[in-house]
Short mmCIF file of N, CA and C in Angstrom, two decimals:
data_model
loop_
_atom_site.label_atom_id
_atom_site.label_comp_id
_atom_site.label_asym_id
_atom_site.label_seq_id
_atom_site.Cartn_x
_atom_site.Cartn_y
_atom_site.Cartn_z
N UNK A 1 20.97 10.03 16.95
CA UNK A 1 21.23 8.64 17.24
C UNK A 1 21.05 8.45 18.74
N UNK A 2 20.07 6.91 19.22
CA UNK A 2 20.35 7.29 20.65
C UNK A 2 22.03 6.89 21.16
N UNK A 3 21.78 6.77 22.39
CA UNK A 3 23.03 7.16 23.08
C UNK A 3 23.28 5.31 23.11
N UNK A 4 22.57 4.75 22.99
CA UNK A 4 22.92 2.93 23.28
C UNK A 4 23.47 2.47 21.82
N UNK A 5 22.49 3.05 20.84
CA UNK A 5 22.95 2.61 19.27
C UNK A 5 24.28 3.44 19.28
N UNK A 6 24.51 4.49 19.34
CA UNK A 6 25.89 5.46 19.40
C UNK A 6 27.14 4.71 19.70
N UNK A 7 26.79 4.33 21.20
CA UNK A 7 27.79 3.85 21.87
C UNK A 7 28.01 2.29 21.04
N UNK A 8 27.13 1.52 20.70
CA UNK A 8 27.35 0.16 19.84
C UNK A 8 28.04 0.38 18.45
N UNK A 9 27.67 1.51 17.70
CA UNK A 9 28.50 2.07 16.88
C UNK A 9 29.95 2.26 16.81
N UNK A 10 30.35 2.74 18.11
CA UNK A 10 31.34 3.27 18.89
C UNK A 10 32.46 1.79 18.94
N UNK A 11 31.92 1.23 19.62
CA UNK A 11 32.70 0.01 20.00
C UNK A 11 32.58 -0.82 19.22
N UNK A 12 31.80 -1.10 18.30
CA UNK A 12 32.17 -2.21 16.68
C UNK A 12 32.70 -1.55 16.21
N UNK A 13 32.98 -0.23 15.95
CA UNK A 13 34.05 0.45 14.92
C UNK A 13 35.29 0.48 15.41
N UNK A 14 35.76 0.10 16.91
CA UNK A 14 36.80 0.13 17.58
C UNK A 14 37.39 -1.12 17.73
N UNK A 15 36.45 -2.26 17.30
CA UNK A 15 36.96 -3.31 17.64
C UNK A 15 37.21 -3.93 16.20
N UNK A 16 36.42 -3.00 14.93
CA UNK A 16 36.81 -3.06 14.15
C UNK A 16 38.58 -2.50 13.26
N UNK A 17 38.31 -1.94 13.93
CA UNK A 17 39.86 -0.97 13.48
C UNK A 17 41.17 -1.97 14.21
N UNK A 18 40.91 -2.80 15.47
CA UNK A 18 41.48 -3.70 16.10
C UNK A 18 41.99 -4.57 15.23
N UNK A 19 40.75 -5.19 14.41
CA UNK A 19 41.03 -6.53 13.94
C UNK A 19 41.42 -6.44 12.42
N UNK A 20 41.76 -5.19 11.58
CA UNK A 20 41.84 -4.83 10.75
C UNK A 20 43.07 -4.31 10.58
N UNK A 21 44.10 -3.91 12.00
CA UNK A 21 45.25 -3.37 11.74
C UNK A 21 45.64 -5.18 12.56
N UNK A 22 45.08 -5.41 12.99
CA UNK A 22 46.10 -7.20 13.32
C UNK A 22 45.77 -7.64 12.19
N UNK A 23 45.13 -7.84 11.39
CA UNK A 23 45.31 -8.62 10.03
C UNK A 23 46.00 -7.91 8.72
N UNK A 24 46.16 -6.68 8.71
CA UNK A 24 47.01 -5.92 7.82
C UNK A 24 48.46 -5.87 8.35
N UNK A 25 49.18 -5.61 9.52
CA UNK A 25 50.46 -5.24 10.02
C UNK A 25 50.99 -6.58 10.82
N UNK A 26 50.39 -7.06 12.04
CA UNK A 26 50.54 -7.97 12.90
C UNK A 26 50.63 -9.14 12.52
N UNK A 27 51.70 -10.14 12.58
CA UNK A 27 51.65 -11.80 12.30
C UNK A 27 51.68 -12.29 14.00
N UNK A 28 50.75 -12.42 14.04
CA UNK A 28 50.74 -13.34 15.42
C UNK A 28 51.60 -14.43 15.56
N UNK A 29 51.40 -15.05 16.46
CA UNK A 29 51.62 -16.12 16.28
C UNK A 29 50.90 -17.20 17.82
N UNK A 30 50.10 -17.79 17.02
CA UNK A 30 48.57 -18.37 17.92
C UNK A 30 48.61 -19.60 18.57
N UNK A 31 48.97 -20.28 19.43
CA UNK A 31 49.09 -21.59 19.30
C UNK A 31 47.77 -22.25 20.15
N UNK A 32 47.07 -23.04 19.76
CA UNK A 32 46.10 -23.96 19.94
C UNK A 32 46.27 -24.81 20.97
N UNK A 33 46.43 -25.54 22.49
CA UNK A 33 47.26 -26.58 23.13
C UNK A 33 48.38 -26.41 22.73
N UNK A 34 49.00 -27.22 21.52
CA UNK A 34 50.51 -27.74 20.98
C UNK A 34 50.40 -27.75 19.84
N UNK A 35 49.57 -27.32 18.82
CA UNK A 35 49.35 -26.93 17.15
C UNK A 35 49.48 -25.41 17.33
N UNK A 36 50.85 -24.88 16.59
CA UNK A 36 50.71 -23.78 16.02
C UNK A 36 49.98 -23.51 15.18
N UNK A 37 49.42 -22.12 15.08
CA UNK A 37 48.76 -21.82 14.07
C UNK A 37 49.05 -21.29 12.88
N UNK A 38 48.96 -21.44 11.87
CA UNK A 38 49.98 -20.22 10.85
C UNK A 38 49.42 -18.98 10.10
N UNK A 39 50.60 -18.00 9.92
CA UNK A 39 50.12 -16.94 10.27
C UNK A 39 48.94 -16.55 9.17
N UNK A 40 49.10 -17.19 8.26
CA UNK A 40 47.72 -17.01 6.98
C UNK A 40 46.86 -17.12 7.58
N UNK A 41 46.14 -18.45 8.81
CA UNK A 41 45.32 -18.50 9.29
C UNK A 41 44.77 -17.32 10.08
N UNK A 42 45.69 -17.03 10.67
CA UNK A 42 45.25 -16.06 11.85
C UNK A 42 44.83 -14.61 11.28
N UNK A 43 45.63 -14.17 10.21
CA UNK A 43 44.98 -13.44 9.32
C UNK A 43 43.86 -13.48 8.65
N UNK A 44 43.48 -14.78 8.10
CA UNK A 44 42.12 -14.73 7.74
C UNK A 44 41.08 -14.57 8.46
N UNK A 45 41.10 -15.36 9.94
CA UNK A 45 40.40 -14.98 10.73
C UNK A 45 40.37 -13.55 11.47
N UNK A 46 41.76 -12.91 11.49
CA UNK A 46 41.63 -11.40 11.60
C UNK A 46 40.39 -10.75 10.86
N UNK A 47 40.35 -11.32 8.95
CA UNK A 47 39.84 -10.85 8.08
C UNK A 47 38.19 -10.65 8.34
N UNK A 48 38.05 -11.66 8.64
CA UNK A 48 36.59 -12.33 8.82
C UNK A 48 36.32 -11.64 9.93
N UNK A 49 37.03 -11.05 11.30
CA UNK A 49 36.14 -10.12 11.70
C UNK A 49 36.14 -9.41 11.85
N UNK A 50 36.98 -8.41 11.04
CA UNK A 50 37.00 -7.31 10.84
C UNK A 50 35.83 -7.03 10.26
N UNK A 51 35.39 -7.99 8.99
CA UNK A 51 34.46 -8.06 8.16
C UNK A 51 33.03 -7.73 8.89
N UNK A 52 33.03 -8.78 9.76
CA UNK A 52 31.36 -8.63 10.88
C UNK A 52 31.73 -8.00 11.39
N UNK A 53 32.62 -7.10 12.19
CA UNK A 53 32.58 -5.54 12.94
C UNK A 53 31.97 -4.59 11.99
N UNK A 54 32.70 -4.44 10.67
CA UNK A 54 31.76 -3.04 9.64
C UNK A 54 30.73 -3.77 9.55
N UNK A 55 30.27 -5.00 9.64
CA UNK A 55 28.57 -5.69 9.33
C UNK A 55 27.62 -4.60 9.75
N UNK A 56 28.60 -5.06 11.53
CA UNK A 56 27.59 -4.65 12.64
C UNK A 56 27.34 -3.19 12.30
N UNK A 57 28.21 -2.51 12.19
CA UNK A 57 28.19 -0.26 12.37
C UNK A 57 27.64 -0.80 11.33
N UNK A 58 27.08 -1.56 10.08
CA UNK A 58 26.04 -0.91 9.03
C UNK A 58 24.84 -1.07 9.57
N UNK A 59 24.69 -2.54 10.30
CA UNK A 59 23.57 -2.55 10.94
C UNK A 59 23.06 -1.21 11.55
N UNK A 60 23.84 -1.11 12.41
CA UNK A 60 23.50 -0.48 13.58
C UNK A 60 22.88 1.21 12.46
N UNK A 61 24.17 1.18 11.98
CA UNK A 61 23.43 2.83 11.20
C UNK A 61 22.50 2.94 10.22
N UNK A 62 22.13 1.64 9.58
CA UNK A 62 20.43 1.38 8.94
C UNK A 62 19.46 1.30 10.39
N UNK A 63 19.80 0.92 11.28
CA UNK A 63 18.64 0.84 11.98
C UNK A 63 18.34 2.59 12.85
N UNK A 64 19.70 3.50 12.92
CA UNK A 64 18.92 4.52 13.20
C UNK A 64 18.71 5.05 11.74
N UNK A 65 19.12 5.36 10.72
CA UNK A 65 18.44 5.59 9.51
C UNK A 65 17.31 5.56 9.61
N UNK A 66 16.48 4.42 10.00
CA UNK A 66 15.27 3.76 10.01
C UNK A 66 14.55 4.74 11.24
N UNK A 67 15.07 4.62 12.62
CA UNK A 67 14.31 5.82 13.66
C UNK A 67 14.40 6.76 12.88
N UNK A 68 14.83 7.26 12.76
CA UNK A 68 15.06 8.86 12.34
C UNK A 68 14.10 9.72 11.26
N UNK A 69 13.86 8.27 10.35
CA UNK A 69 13.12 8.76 9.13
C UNK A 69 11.40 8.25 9.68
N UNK A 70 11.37 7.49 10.76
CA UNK A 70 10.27 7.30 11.20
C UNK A 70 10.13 8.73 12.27
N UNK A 71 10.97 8.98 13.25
CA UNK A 71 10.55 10.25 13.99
C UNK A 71 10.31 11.43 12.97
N UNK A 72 10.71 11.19 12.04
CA UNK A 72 10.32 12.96 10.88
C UNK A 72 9.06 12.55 10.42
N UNK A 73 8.86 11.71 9.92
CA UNK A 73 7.41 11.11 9.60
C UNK A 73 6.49 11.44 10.62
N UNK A 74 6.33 10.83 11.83
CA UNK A 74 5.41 11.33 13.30
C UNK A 74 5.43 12.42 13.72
N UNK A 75 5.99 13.56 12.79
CA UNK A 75 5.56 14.47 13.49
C UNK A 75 4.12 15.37 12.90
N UNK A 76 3.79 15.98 13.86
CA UNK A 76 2.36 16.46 12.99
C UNK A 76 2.26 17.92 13.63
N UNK A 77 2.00 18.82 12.91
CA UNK A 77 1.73 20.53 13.26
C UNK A 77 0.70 20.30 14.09
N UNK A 78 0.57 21.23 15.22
CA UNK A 78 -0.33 21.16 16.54
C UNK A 78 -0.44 22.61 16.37
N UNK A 79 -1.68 23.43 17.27
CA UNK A 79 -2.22 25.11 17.22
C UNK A 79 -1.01 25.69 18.13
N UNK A 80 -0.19 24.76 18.96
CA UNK A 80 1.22 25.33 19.62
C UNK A 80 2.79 25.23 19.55
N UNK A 81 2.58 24.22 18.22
CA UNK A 81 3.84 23.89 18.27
C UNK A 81 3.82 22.29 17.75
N UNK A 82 5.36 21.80 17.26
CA UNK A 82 5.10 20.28 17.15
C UNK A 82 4.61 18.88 18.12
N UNK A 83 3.57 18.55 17.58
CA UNK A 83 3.05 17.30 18.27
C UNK A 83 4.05 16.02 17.69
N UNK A 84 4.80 15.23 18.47
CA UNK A 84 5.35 14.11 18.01
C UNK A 84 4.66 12.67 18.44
N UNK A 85 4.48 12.07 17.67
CA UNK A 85 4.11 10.60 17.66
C UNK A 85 4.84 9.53 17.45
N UNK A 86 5.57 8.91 18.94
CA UNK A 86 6.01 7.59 19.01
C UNK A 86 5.67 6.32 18.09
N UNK A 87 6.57 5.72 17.08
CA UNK A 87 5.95 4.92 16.82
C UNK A 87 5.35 3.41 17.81
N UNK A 88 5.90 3.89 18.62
CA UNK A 88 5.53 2.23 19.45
C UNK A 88 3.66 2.92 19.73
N UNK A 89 3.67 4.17 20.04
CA UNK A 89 2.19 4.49 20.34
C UNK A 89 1.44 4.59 19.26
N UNK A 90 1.70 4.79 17.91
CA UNK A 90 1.00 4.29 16.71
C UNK A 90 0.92 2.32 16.73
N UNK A 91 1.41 1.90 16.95
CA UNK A 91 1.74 0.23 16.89
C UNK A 91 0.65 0.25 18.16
N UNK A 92 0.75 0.63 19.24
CA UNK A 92 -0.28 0.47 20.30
C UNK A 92 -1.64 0.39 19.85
N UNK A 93 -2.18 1.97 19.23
CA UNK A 93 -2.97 1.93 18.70
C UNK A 93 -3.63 1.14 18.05
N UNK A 94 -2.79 0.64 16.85
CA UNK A 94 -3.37 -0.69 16.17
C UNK A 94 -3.18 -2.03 16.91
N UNK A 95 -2.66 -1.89 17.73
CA UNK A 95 -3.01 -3.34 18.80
C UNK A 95 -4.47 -3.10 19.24
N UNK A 96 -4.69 -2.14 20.14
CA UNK A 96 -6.16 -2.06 20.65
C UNK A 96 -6.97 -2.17 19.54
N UNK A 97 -6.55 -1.47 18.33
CA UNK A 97 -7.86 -1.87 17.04
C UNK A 97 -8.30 -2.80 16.99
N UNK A 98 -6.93 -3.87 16.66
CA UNK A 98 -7.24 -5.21 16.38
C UNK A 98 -7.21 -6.11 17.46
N UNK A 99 -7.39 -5.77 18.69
CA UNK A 99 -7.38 -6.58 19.83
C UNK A 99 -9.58 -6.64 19.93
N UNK A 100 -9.87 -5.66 19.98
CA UNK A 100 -11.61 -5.27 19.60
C UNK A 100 -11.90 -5.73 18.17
N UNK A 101 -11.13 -5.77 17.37
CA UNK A 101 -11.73 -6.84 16.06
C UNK A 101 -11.71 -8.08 15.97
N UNK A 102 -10.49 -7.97 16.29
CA UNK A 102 -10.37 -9.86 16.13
C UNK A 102 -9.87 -10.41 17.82
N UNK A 103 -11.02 -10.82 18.00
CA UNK A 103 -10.90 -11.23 19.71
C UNK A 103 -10.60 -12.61 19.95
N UNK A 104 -10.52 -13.54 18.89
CA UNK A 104 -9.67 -14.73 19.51
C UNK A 104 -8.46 -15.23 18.49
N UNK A 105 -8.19 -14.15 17.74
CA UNK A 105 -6.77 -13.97 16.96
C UNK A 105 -5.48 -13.80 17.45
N UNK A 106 -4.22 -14.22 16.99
CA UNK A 106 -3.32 -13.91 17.55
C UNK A 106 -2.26 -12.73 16.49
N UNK A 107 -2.05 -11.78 16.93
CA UNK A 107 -1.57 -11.07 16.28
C UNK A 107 -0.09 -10.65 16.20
N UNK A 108 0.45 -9.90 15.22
CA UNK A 108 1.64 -8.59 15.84
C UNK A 108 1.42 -7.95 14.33
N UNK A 109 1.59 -6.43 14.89
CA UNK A 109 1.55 -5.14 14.49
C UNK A 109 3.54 -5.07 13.86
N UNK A 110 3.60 -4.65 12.50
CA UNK A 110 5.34 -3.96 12.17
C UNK A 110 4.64 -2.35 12.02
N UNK A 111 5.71 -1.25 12.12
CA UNK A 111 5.08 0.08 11.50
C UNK A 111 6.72 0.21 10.66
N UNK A 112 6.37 0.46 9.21
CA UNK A 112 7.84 0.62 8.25
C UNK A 112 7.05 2.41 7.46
N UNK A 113 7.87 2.86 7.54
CA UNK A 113 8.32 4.34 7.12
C UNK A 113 8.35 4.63 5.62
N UNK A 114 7.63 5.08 4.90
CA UNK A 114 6.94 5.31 3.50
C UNK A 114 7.57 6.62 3.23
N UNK A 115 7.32 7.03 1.72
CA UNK A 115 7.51 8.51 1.77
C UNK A 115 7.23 9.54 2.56
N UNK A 116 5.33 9.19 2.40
CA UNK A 116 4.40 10.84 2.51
C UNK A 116 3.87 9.81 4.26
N UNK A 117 4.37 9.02 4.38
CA UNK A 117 3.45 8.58 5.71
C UNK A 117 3.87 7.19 6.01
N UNK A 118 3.03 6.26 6.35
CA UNK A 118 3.78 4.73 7.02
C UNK A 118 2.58 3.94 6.58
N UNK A 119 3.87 2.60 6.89
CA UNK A 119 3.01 1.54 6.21
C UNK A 119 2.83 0.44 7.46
N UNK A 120 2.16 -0.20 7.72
CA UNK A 120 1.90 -1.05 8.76
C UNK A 120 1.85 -2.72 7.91
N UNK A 121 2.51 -3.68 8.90
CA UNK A 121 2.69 -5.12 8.12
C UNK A 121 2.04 -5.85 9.71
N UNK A 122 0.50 -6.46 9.80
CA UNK A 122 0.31 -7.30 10.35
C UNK A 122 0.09 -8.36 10.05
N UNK A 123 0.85 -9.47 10.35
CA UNK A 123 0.76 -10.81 10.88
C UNK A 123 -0.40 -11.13 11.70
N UNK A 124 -1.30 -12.08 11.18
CA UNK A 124 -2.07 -12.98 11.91
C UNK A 124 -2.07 -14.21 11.89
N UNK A 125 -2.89 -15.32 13.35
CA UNK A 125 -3.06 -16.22 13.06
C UNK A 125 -4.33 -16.57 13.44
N UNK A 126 -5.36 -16.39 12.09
CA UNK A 126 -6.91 -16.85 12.71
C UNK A 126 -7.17 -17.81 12.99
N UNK A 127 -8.60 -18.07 13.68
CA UNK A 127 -9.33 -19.05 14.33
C UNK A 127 -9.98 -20.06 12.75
N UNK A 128 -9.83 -21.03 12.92
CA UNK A 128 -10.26 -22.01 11.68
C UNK A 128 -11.52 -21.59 10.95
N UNK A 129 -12.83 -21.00 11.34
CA UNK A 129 -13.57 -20.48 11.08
C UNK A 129 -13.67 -19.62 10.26
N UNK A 130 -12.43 -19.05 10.10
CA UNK A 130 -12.94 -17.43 9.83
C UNK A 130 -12.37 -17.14 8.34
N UNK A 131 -13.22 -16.51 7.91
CA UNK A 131 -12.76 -15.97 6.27
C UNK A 131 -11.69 -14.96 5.97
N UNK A 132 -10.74 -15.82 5.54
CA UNK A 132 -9.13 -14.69 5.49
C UNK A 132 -9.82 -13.92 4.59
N UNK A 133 -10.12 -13.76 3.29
CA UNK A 133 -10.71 -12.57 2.82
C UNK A 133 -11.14 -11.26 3.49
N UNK A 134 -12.36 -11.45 3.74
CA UNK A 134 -13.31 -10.52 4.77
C UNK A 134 -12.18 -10.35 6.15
N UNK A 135 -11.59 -10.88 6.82
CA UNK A 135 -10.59 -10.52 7.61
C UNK A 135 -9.79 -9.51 7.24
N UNK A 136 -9.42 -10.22 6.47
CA UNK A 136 -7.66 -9.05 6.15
C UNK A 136 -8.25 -7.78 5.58
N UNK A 137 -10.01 -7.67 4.45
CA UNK A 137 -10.04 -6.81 4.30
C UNK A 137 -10.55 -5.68 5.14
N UNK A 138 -11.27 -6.50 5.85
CA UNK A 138 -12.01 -5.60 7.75
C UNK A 138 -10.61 -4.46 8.42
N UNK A 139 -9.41 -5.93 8.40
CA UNK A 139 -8.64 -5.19 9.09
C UNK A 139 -7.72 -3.85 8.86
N UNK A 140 -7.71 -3.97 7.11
CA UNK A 140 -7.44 -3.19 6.27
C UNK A 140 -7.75 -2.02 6.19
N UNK A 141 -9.43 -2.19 6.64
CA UNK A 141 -10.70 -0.82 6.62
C UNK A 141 -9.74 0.11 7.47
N UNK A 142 -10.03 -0.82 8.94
CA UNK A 142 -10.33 -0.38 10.16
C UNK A 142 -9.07 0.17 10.46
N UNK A 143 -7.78 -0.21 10.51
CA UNK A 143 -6.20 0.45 10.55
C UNK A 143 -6.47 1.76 9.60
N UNK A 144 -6.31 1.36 8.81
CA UNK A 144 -6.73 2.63 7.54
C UNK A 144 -7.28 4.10 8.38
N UNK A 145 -8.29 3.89 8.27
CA UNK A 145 -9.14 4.68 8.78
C UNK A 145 -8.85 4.94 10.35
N UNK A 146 -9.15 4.65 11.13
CA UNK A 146 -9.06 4.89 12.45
C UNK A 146 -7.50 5.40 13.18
N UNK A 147 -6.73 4.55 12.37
CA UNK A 147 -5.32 5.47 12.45
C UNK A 147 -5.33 6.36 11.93
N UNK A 148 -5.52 6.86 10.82
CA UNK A 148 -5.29 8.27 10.27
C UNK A 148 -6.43 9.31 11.42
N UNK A 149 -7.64 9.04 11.55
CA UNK A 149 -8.65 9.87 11.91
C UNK A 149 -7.57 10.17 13.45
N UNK A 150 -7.08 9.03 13.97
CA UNK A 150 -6.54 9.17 15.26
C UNK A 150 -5.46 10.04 15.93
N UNK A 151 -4.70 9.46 14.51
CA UNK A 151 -3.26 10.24 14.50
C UNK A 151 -3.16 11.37 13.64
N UNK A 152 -3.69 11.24 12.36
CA UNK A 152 -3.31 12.00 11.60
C UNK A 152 -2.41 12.10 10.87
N UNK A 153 -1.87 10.93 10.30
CA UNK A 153 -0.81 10.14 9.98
C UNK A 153 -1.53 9.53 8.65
N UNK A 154 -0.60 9.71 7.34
CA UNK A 154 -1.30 8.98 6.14
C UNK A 154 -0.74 7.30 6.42
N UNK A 155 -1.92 6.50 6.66
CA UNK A 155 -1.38 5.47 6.31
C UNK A 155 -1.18 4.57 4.84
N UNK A 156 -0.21 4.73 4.25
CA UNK A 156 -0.21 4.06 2.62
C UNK A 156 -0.82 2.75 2.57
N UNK A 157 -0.11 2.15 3.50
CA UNK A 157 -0.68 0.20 2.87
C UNK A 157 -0.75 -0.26 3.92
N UNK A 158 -1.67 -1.03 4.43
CA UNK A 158 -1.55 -2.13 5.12
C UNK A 158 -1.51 -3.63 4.85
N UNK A 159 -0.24 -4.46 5.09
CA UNK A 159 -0.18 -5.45 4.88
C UNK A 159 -0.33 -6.72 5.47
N UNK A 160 -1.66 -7.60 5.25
CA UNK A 160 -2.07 -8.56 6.04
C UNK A 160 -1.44 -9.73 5.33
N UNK A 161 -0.40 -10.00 6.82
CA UNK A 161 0.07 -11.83 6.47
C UNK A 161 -0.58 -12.62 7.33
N UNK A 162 -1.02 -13.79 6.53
CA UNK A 162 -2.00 -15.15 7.43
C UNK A 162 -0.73 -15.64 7.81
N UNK A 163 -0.55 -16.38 9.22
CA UNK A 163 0.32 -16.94 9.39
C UNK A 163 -0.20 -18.58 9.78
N UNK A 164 -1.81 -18.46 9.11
CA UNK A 164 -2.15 -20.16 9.93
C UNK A 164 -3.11 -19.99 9.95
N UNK A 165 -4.14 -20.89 10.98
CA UNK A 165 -5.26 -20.82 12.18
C UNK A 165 -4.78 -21.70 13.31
N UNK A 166 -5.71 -20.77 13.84
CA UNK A 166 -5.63 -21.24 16.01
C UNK A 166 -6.41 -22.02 15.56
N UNK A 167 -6.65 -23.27 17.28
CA UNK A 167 -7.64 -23.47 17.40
C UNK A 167 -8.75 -23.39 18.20
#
């Protein structure tokens, strides 16, 4: 886990345990200006965030779930030892692909983590002209192929979303 997700872990679970022993043991007592509050209230709202504190630590521990099973994926046997592959430098990669294919497109590159290899989800928004067909399937080729030859990385699917046309 890195040390920033760790530490966010760290402190929603602490601020969780906070708001979870004030709404189980603690009756406050809250007052607003000159409206007391009563103590059901203040408990429920204890409740409620206690609730989004464990939200957050699930968040947070699906999203290294998610690194983690992407760094085991990038790695690839080298003649000295393990070669590792960043996914932001796989995502690079297919930026420059599709920055030389589609030159007055607007794009973004996702990379999501498959069994045997990764799957890539680009978003476009072509120029009015242009044939989403033959597009998405060009771009399809060309990721495909040129990432794997590059990296060495199976890519399973690539998924082209139209998001429009430029003009």
């Amino acid at each position: 886990m890195s040390f920033f997700l760790g530490l966010e872990v760290l402190i929603l679970s602490l601020a969780a345990v906070v708001a979870g022993l004030g709404a189980a043991w603690i009756t406050p007592e809250v007052i607003i200006r000159t409206t007391p509050l009563s103590p059901l209230t203040v408990k429920a709202v204890l409740w409620v965030l206690f609730a989004a504190f464990l939200g957050g630590v699930a968040v947070c521990i699906a999203l290294w779930r998610q690194r983690a099973s992407l760094t085991h994926l990038l790695k690839q046997p080298g003649p000295r030892g393990q070669v590792f592959i960043t996914p932001y430098t796989v995502t690079q990669l297919a930026t420059g692909l599709l920055a030389q294919e589609l030159s007055g497109a607007n794009f973004r590159v996702h990379l999501y983590p498959q069994q045997d290899g990764v799957s890539l989800r680009v978003f476009l928004r072509l120029p009015e002209e242009a044939s989403i067909s033959e597009v998405a399937e060009r771009v399809q080729e060309i990721l495909t192929a040129e990432l794997s030859r590059r990296t060495g990385l199976k890519i399973q699917e690539v998924q082209v979303v139209i998001h429009g046309t430029t003009r």
